[in-house]
Amino acid sequence: MREIEERAAQAYEQRFGEGPELVASAPGRVNLIGEYTDFNGGFVLPCAIERRVAAAVGSAPNGRGALFSADFDEELPLDGEREGSWADYPRGVAREFMKGGAETPPFRAAFAGNVPLGSGLSSSAAIETATALALDALFGLGTPRKDLALLCQRAENAFVGVPSGIMDQYASLLCGPGTALLIDCRTLEGEPVPLELEAAGLALLVCDTRVERGLADTGYEDRRKSCESAARRLGVEMLRDAREEDLDSLSGDELKRARHVVSENARVLEAIRALRGEDFASFGRLMYGSHLSLRDDFEVSTTELDAFVDAARESGSLGARLTGAGFGGCAVALVNASDTGALASSVRHVFEERGFEEPAFYEFRPATGAEVVG
Ligand code: GLA
């Protein structure tokens, strides 16, 4: 077991006085390219990261379900309404199992995690998918992973109240080590794409700008609505089906949002070709292009995220872009492995000079997706 899984198991035992029946864990993700394309039926390319949420679960002998977070040192009842806390995620997932008609006796769960919270690395999806995988095993349901991803997305949409797409939950459940996952968000087909960065002397440096963002109170929903109205105006089911030459009939925000989605989908497909040919220089250029489009057309960047991307470009990184929903959170750069320290310190310096929060840095290798570990 990983340390984080041990921690969840120990928390369960300390809290409930006996060991859990099983432990599952699920990773956060970093999206390499393909932002705001998922709910438009388009393409995304995330990989799992070496930060996870673990869920230790067992049935509740007294019939009273309970949830315990080791990180918040807090116990909350399983039954409860949305309250804006960490418990909303497992509650939402449990409710979706019930709605689906599954036999779901009351259970107890203890959670421990090390995915940075609210910074765009999908801590929410990780707790949802860890819960879903653990419960699926506990109840002996054998639900296919894609269906678990959809169940978690429904929990997030219906219970947590964020109208997110499918990328994060799908990535957390289906990514594999050493690969990124090309997801066609319309057909829900996923295709692993080798990401041999180490062999190429490259690394992914993630910068957490420490500007916290909650998707529920950002412009996420507003962006989604603009995309849907642009699609309606163009007479297509989803912006995935729009072509660049169709966009002339749009104007204002609808034009900008749609232009981002159409160009971003094209960038993802080009990025896949580049990766397959181990052409990391082209891949990096596409990342920069993605950032500009997110900044100027989709308007979800911040001065901190832009400052990181500028610093990456100035220091000769192959590529950089904000990752996740933006409005704060994280950016990712593709850099020579020997340059990560220099980039981090130059960014620290810029942030200090400009009076920003002190950023945090992570180097990630594409990691293992969700698993039941014991
Ligand atoms: C969040 C959502 C995803 C996706 C991204 C933007 O991470 O959860 O579904 O829309 O933002 O690409």
Coordinates of C-alpha atoms and ligand atoms in Angstrom, one line a residue:
M1 CA 0.0 0.0 0.0
R2 CA 1.1 3.6 -0.6
E3 CA 1.5 5.8 2.4
I4 CA -1.7 7.7 1.7
E5 CA -3.6 4.4 1.6
E6 CA -2.1 3.3 4.9
R7 CA -3.2 6.6 6.3
A8 CA -6.8 6.1 5.2
A9 CA -6.8 2.6 6.6
Q10 CA -5.3 3.7 9.9
A11 CA -7.8 6.6 10.2
Y12 CA -10.6 4.1 9.6
E13 CA -9.4 1.8 12.3
Q14 CA -8.8 4.6 14.8
R15 CA -12.1 6.2 14.2
F16 CA -14.4 3.1 13.9
G17 CA -12.5 0.7 16.1
E18 CA -11.9 -2.0 13.5
G19 CA -10.1 -2.3 10.2
P20 CA -11.7 -1.4 6.9
E21 CA -13.0 -4.1 4.5
L22 CA -11.0 -2.6 1.6
V23 CA -9.1 0.5 0.5
A24 CA -9.2 2.1 -2.9
S25 CA -7.3 5.2 -4.1
A26 CA -7.5 7.5 -7.1
P27 CA -5.2 10.1 -8.6
G28 CA -5.6 13.8 -9.5
R29 CA -4.7 14.7 -13.1
V30 CA -2.9 17.3 -15.1
N31 CA -4.4 18.1 -18.4
L32 CA -1.6 18.5 -21.1
I33 CA -3.9 20.0 -23.8
G34 CA -7.6 20.2 -24.6
E35 CA -9.2 22.6 -22.2
Y36 CA -13.0 23.3 -22.1
T37 CA -13.4 20.8 -24.9
D38 CA -14.9 18.0 -22.8
F39 CA -18.5 19.4 -22.5
N40 CA -18.4 20.3 -26.1
G41 CA -17.9 16.7 -27.1
G42 CA -14.3 17.3 -28.1
F43 CA -10.8 15.9 -27.3
V44 CA -8.7 16.1 -24.1
L45 CA -5.2 14.7 -23.2
P46 CA -4.8 14.4 -19.4
C47 CA -2.4 12.2 -17.5
A48 CA -2.8 11.0 -13.9
I49 CA -0.4 12.4 -11.3
E50 CA 1.4 10.9 -8.3
R51 CA -1.0 12.5 -5.8
R52 CA -4.0 10.6 -4.7
V53 CA -7.1 10.4 -2.5
A54 CA -7.5 7.1 -0.6
A55 CA -10.9 5.8 0.7
A56 CA -11.0 3.0 3.3
V57 CA -14.5 1.6 3.5
G58 CA -16.5 -1.0 5.4
S59 CA -20.2 -1.7 6.1
A60 CA -21.8 0.1 9.0
P61 CA -22.8 -2.6 11.6
N62 CA -25.2 -0.3 13.4
G63 CA -26.8 0.8 10.1
R64 CA -25.5 4.4 10.6
G65 CA -23.3 5.5 7.8
A66 CA -20.4 7.8 8.6
L67 CA -17.7 9.6 6.7
F68 CA -14.4 10.6 8.3
S69 CA -11.7 12.9 6.8
A70 CA -8.2 12.4 8.2
D71 CA -7.1 15.6 6.6
F72 CA -9.8 17.7 8.1
D73 CA -10.1 15.5 11.3
E74 CA -13.8 15.6 10.9
E75 CA -16.6 13.1 11.0
L76 CA -19.9 13.7 9.2
P77 CA -22.9 11.6 8.7
L78 CA -23.3 9.7 5.4
D79 CA -26.9 10.9 5.1
G80 CA -27.0 14.6 4.6
E81 CA -27.7 17.4 2.1
R82 CA -25.2 19.4 0.2
E83 CA -23.3 21.6 2.7
G84 CA -20.3 22.8 0.7
S85 CA -17.8 20.5 2.5
W86 CA -15.6 17.5 1.5
A87 CA -18.5 15.2 2.5
D88 CA -20.6 16.4 -0.5
Y89 CA -18.4 14.3 -2.9
P90 CA -18.8 10.8 -1.2
R91 CA -22.5 11.6 -0.4
G92 CA -23.1 12.5 -4.0
V93 CA -21.5 9.3 -5.2
A94 CA -23.4 7.1 -2.8
R95 CA -26.6 8.8 -3.9
E96 CA -25.9 8.1 -7.5
F97 CA -25.3 4.4 -6.8
M98 CA -28.7 4.4 -5.1
K99 CA -30.4 6.2 -7.9
G100 CA -29.0 3.6 -10.3
G101 CA -30.9 1.0 -8.3
A102 CA -27.9 -0.6 -6.7
E103 CA -28.2 -2.3 -3.3
T104 CA -26.2 0.1 -1.2
P105 CA -26.4 -0.7 2.5
P106 CA -25.1 2.0 4.9
F107 CA -21.2 2.2 5.0
R108 CA -18.4 3.9 6.8
A109 CA -15.5 5.5 5.0
A110 CA -12.3 7.2 6.0
F111 CA -10.4 9.4 3.5
A112 CA -6.9 10.7 3.3
G113 CA -5.5 12.7 0.4
N114 CA -2.5 14.6 -0.9
V115 CA -3.9 16.1 -4.1
P116 CA -3.6 19.9 -3.6
L117 CA -7.1 21.2 -2.9
G118 CA -8.9 23.6 -5.2
S119 CA -5.9 24.2 -7.4
G120 CA -7.1 22.6 -10.7
L121 CA -5.5 19.1 -10.2
S122 CA -8.8 17.4 -9.7
S123 CA -8.9 16.8 -6.0
S124 CA -12.7 16.6 -6.3
A125 CA -12.7 14.0 -9.0
A126 CA -10.1 12.0 -7.0
I127 CA -12.3 11.8 -3.9
E128 CA -15.4 10.9 -6.1
T129 CA -13.6 8.2 -8.0
A130 CA -11.9 6.7 -5.0
T131 CA -15.3 6.5 -3.3
A132 CA -17.0 5.1 -6.4
L133 CA -14.3 2.4 -6.9
A134 CA -14.3 1.5 -3.2
L135 CA -18.1 1.2 -3.0
D136 CA -18.3 -0.7 -6.2
A137 CA -16.0 -3.3 -4.8
L138 CA -17.6 -3.2 -1.3
F139 CA -21.1 -3.8 -2.8
G140 CA -19.7 -6.3 -5.4
L141 CA -21.2 -4.5 -8.3
G142 CA -18.5 -4.8 -11.0
T143 CA -19.5 -1.6 -12.7
P144 CA -17.3 -0.8 -15.8
R145 CA -15.0 2.1 -15.2
K146 CA -16.5 4.3 -17.9
D147 CA -19.8 4.0 -16.1
L148 CA -18.2 4.8 -12.8
A149 CA -16.8 7.9 -14.4
L150 CA -20.2 8.9 -15.7
L151 CA -21.7 8.2 -12.2
C152 CA -19.1 10.4 -10.6
Q153 CA -19.8 13.2 -13.1
R154 CA -23.5 13.0 -12.3
A155 CA -22.7 13.2 -8.6
E156 CA -20.6 16.4 -9.3
N157 CA -23.3 17.9 -11.5
A158 CA -26.4 17.0 -9.5
F159 CA -25.3 16.9 -5.9
V160 CA -22.1 19.1 -5.7
G161 CA -23.7 21.5 -8.2
V162 CA -20.8 22.0 -10.6
P163 CA -21.7 21.5 -14.3
S164 CA -18.4 20.0 -15.1
G165 CA -17.6 17.7 -18.1
I166 CA -16.3 14.1 -18.0
M167 CA -12.5 14.7 -18.3
D168 CA -11.4 14.6 -14.7
Q169 CA -13.4 11.6 -13.5
Y170 CA -12.5 9.6 -16.7
A171 CA -8.8 10.5 -16.3
S172 CA -8.7 9.5 -12.7
L173 CA -10.3 6.1 -13.4
L174 CA -8.7 5.2 -16.7
C175 CA -5.3 6.8 -17.0
G176 CA -2.2 4.5 -16.8
P177 CA 1.4 5.0 -15.9
G178 CA 3.8 6.3 -18.5
T179 CA 1.0 7.5 -20.8
A180 CA -1.4 10.3 -21.4
L181 CA -4.9 9.5 -22.3
L182 CA -6.6 10.9 -25.4
I183 CA -10.3 11.0 -24.6
D184 CA -12.9 11.5 -27.2
C185 CA -15.5 13.1 -24.9
R186 CA -18.4 12.4 -27.3
T187 CA -17.8 8.7 -27.9
L188 CA -16.1 8.2 -24.5
E189 CA -13.4 6.2 -26.2
G190 CA -10.0 6.6 -24.5
E191 CA -6.6 5.8 -26.1
P192 CA -3.4 5.8 -24.2
V193 CA -0.6 7.7 -25.8
P194 CA 3.0 7.0 -24.6
L195 CA 4.6 9.9 -22.9
E196 CA 8.2 9.0 -22.6
L197 CA 9.4 12.3 -21.2
E198 CA 12.3 10.9 -19.1
A199 CA 13.8 9.2 -22.1
A200 CA 13.7 12.5 -24.0
G201 CA 15.3 14.4 -21.1
L202 CA 12.1 16.3 -20.4
A203 CA 9.9 16.9 -17.4
L204 CA 6.5 18.4 -16.6
L205 CA 6.7 21.2 -14.1
V206 CA 3.4 22.3 -12.6
C207 CA 3.1 25.7 -10.9
D208 CA 0.3 26.2 -8.4
T209 CA -0.3 29.9 -8.3
R210 CA -2.1 29.4 -5.0
V211 CA -5.0 31.5 -6.3
E212 CA -7.8 29.3 -5.0
R213 CA -10.7 28.6 -7.2
G214 CA -14.0 26.9 -6.6
L215 CA -15.6 25.9 -9.8
A216 CA -19.1 26.6 -8.4
D217 CA -18.4 30.3 -7.9
T218 CA -16.3 31.0 -11.0
G219 CA -17.3 31.7 -14.6
Y220 CA -17.3 28.0 -15.4
E221 CA -21.0 27.7 -15.8
D222 CA -21.2 30.9 -17.7
R223 CA -18.6 29.6 -20.2
R224 CA -20.5 26.4 -20.6
K225 CA -23.7 28.3 -21.4
S226 CA -22.0 30.5 -24.0
C227 CA -20.7 27.3 -25.7
E228 CA -24.1 25.8 -25.7
S229 CA -25.7 28.9 -27.2
A230 CA -23.0 29.2 -29.8
A231 CA -23.7 25.6 -30.8
R232 CA -27.4 26.3 -31.1
R233 CA -26.8 29.3 -33.2
L234 CA -24.6 27.3 -35.5
G235 CA -27.2 24.5 -35.7
V236 CA -24.8 21.9 -34.4
E237 CA -25.4 19.5 -31.5
M238 CA -22.0 20.4 -29.9
L239 CA -19.2 22.7 -30.8
R240 CA -17.2 19.6 -31.7
D241 CA -19.1 19.6 -34.9
A242 CA -18.5 23.3 -35.8
R243 CA -15.8 24.2 -38.4
E244 CA -13.6 27.3 -38.4
E245 CA -15.3 28.6 -41.5
D246 CA -18.7 28.5 -39.8
L247 CA -17.8 30.8 -37.0
D248 CA -18.3 34.0 -39.1
S249 CA -22.0 33.9 -38.2
L250 CA -21.2 34.4 -34.5
S251 CA -20.1 37.5 -32.7
G252 CA -19.1 38.7 -29.2
D253 CA -18.6 36.2 -26.5
E254 CA -20.1 33.3 -28.5
L255 CA -17.6 33.9 -31.2
K256 CA -14.6 34.0 -28.9
R257 CA -15.7 30.9 -26.9
A258 CA -16.5 28.9 -30.0
R259 CA -13.2 29.9 -31.7
H260 CA -11.3 28.6 -28.7
V261 CA -13.1 25.3 -28.7
V262 CA -12.7 24.7 -32.4
S263 CA -9.1 25.7 -32.4
E264 CA -8.3 23.7 -29.2
N265 CA -9.8 20.5 -30.6
A266 CA -7.6 20.9 -33.7
R267 CA -4.6 21.5 -31.4
V268 CA -5.2 18.3 -29.4
L269 CA -5.3 16.2 -32.6
E270 CA -2.1 17.9 -33.8
A271 CA -0.5 17.4 -30.4
I272 CA -1.2 13.6 -30.7
R273 CA 0.5 13.5 -34.0
A274 CA 3.5 15.4 -32.5
L275 CA 3.7 13.0 -29.5
R276 CA 3.5 9.9 -31.7
G277 CA 6.5 11.3 -33.7
E278 CA 8.3 12.3 -30.5
D279 CA 8.2 15.8 -31.8
F280 CA 8.1 17.5 -28.4
A281 CA 9.0 20.9 -29.9
S282 CA 5.8 21.0 -31.8
F283 CA 3.9 19.6 -28.9
G284 CA 5.2 22.5 -26.8
R285 CA 4.3 25.1 -29.4
L286 CA 0.7 23.8 -29.3
M287 CA 0.7 24.2 -25.5
Y288 CA 1.6 27.9 -25.9
G289 CA -1.1 28.3 -28.5
S290 CA -3.6 26.7 -26.2
H291 CA -2.7 29.2 -23.5
L292 CA -3.1 32.2 -25.7
S293 CA -6.5 31.0 -26.8
L294 CA -7.6 30.3 -23.2
R295 CA -6.3 33.8 -22.3
D296 CA -7.7 35.8 -25.1
D297 CA -10.7 33.9 -26.5
F298 CA -11.9 31.8 -23.5
E299 CA -10.8 34.4 -21.0
V300 CA -10.1 32.1 -18.1
S301 CA -6.5 33.0 -17.3
T302 CA -5.2 35.2 -14.6
T303 CA -2.1 37.5 -14.3
E304 CA -0.3 34.9 -12.2
L305 CA -0.9 32.1 -14.8
D306 CA 0.2 34.4 -17.6
A307 CA 3.3 35.4 -15.6
F308 CA 4.2 31.7 -15.3
V309 CA 3.7 31.0 -19.0
D310 CA 5.7 34.1 -20.0
A311 CA 8.6 33.1 -17.6
A312 CA 8.5 29.6 -19.1
R313 CA 8.7 31.0 -22.6
E314 CA 11.5 33.5 -21.7
S315 CA 13.5 30.7 -20.1
G316 CA 13.3 28.6 -23.3
S317 CA 10.7 26.0 -22.1
L318 CA 9.2 23.9 -24.9
G319 CA 5.7 24.8 -23.9
A320 CA 3.5 26.0 -21.1
R321 CA -0.2 26.7 -20.5
L322 CA -2.8 26.9 -17.8
T323 CA -4.3 23.6 -16.9
G324 CA -7.8 22.7 -15.7
A325 CA -10.5 25.3 -15.5
G326 CA -8.2 28.4 -15.0
F327 CA -9.5 31.3 -12.9
G328 CA -6.4 30.6 -10.7
G329 CA -5.0 27.2 -9.9
C330 CA -2.2 25.6 -11.9
A331 CA -0.2 25.9 -15.1
V332 CA 2.0 23.3 -16.6
A333 CA 5.3 23.6 -18.5
L334 CA 7.2 21.1 -20.7
V335 CA 10.8 21.7 -19.9
N336 CA 14.3 20.1 -20.2
A337 CA 14.6 18.0 -17.1
S338 CA 17.7 19.9 -16.1
D339 CA 16.0 23.3 -16.2
T340 CA 13.1 22.7 -13.8
G341 CA 14.9 24.2 -10.8
A342 CA 16.0 27.3 -12.8
L343 CA 12.4 27.9 -14.1
A344 CA 10.9 27.5 -10.6
S345 CA 13.3 30.0 -9.0
S346 CA 12.9 32.5 -11.8
V347 CA 9.1 32.3 -11.4
R348 CA 9.4 32.6 -7.6
H349 CA 11.4 35.7 -8.2
V350 CA 8.8 37.2 -10.6
F351 CA 5.9 36.4 -8.3
E352 CA 7.7 38.0 -5.3
E353 CA 8.5 41.1 -7.3
R354 CA 4.9 41.5 -8.5
G355 CA 3.5 40.9 -5.0
F356 CA 1.7 37.6 -5.9
E357 CA 1.3 34.7 -3.5
E358 CA 4.3 32.4 -3.2
P359 CA 3.8 29.7 -5.8
A360 CA 4.2 25.9 -5.2
F361 CA 5.9 23.6 -7.7
Y362 CA 5.5 20.0 -8.5
E363 CA 7.2 17.7 -11.0
F364 CA 4.9 14.9 -12.1
R365 CA 5.4 11.7 -14.0
P366 CA 2.3 10.1 -15.6
A367 CA 1.0 7.9 -12.9
T368 CA -1.4 4.9 -12.3
G369 CA -5.1 5.5 -12.4
A370 CA -7.6 4.5 -9.6
E371 CA -7.2 1.1 -8.0
V372 CA -8.4 -1.1 -5.2
V373 CA -5.4 -1.9 -3.2
G374 CA -6.5 -4.1 -0.3
Ligands
GLA1 C1 -12.6 21.3 -15.0 C2 -13.8 20.4 -15.2 C3 -13.6 19.6 -16.5 C4 -13.1 20.5 -17.7 C5 -12.0 21.5 -17.3 C6 -11.7 22.5 -18.3 O1 -11.5 20.6 -14.6 O2 -14.1 19.5 -14.2 O3 -14.7 18.8 -16.8 O4 -14.2 21.1 -18.2 O5 -12.4 22.2 -16.1 O6 -11.1 21.8 -19.4

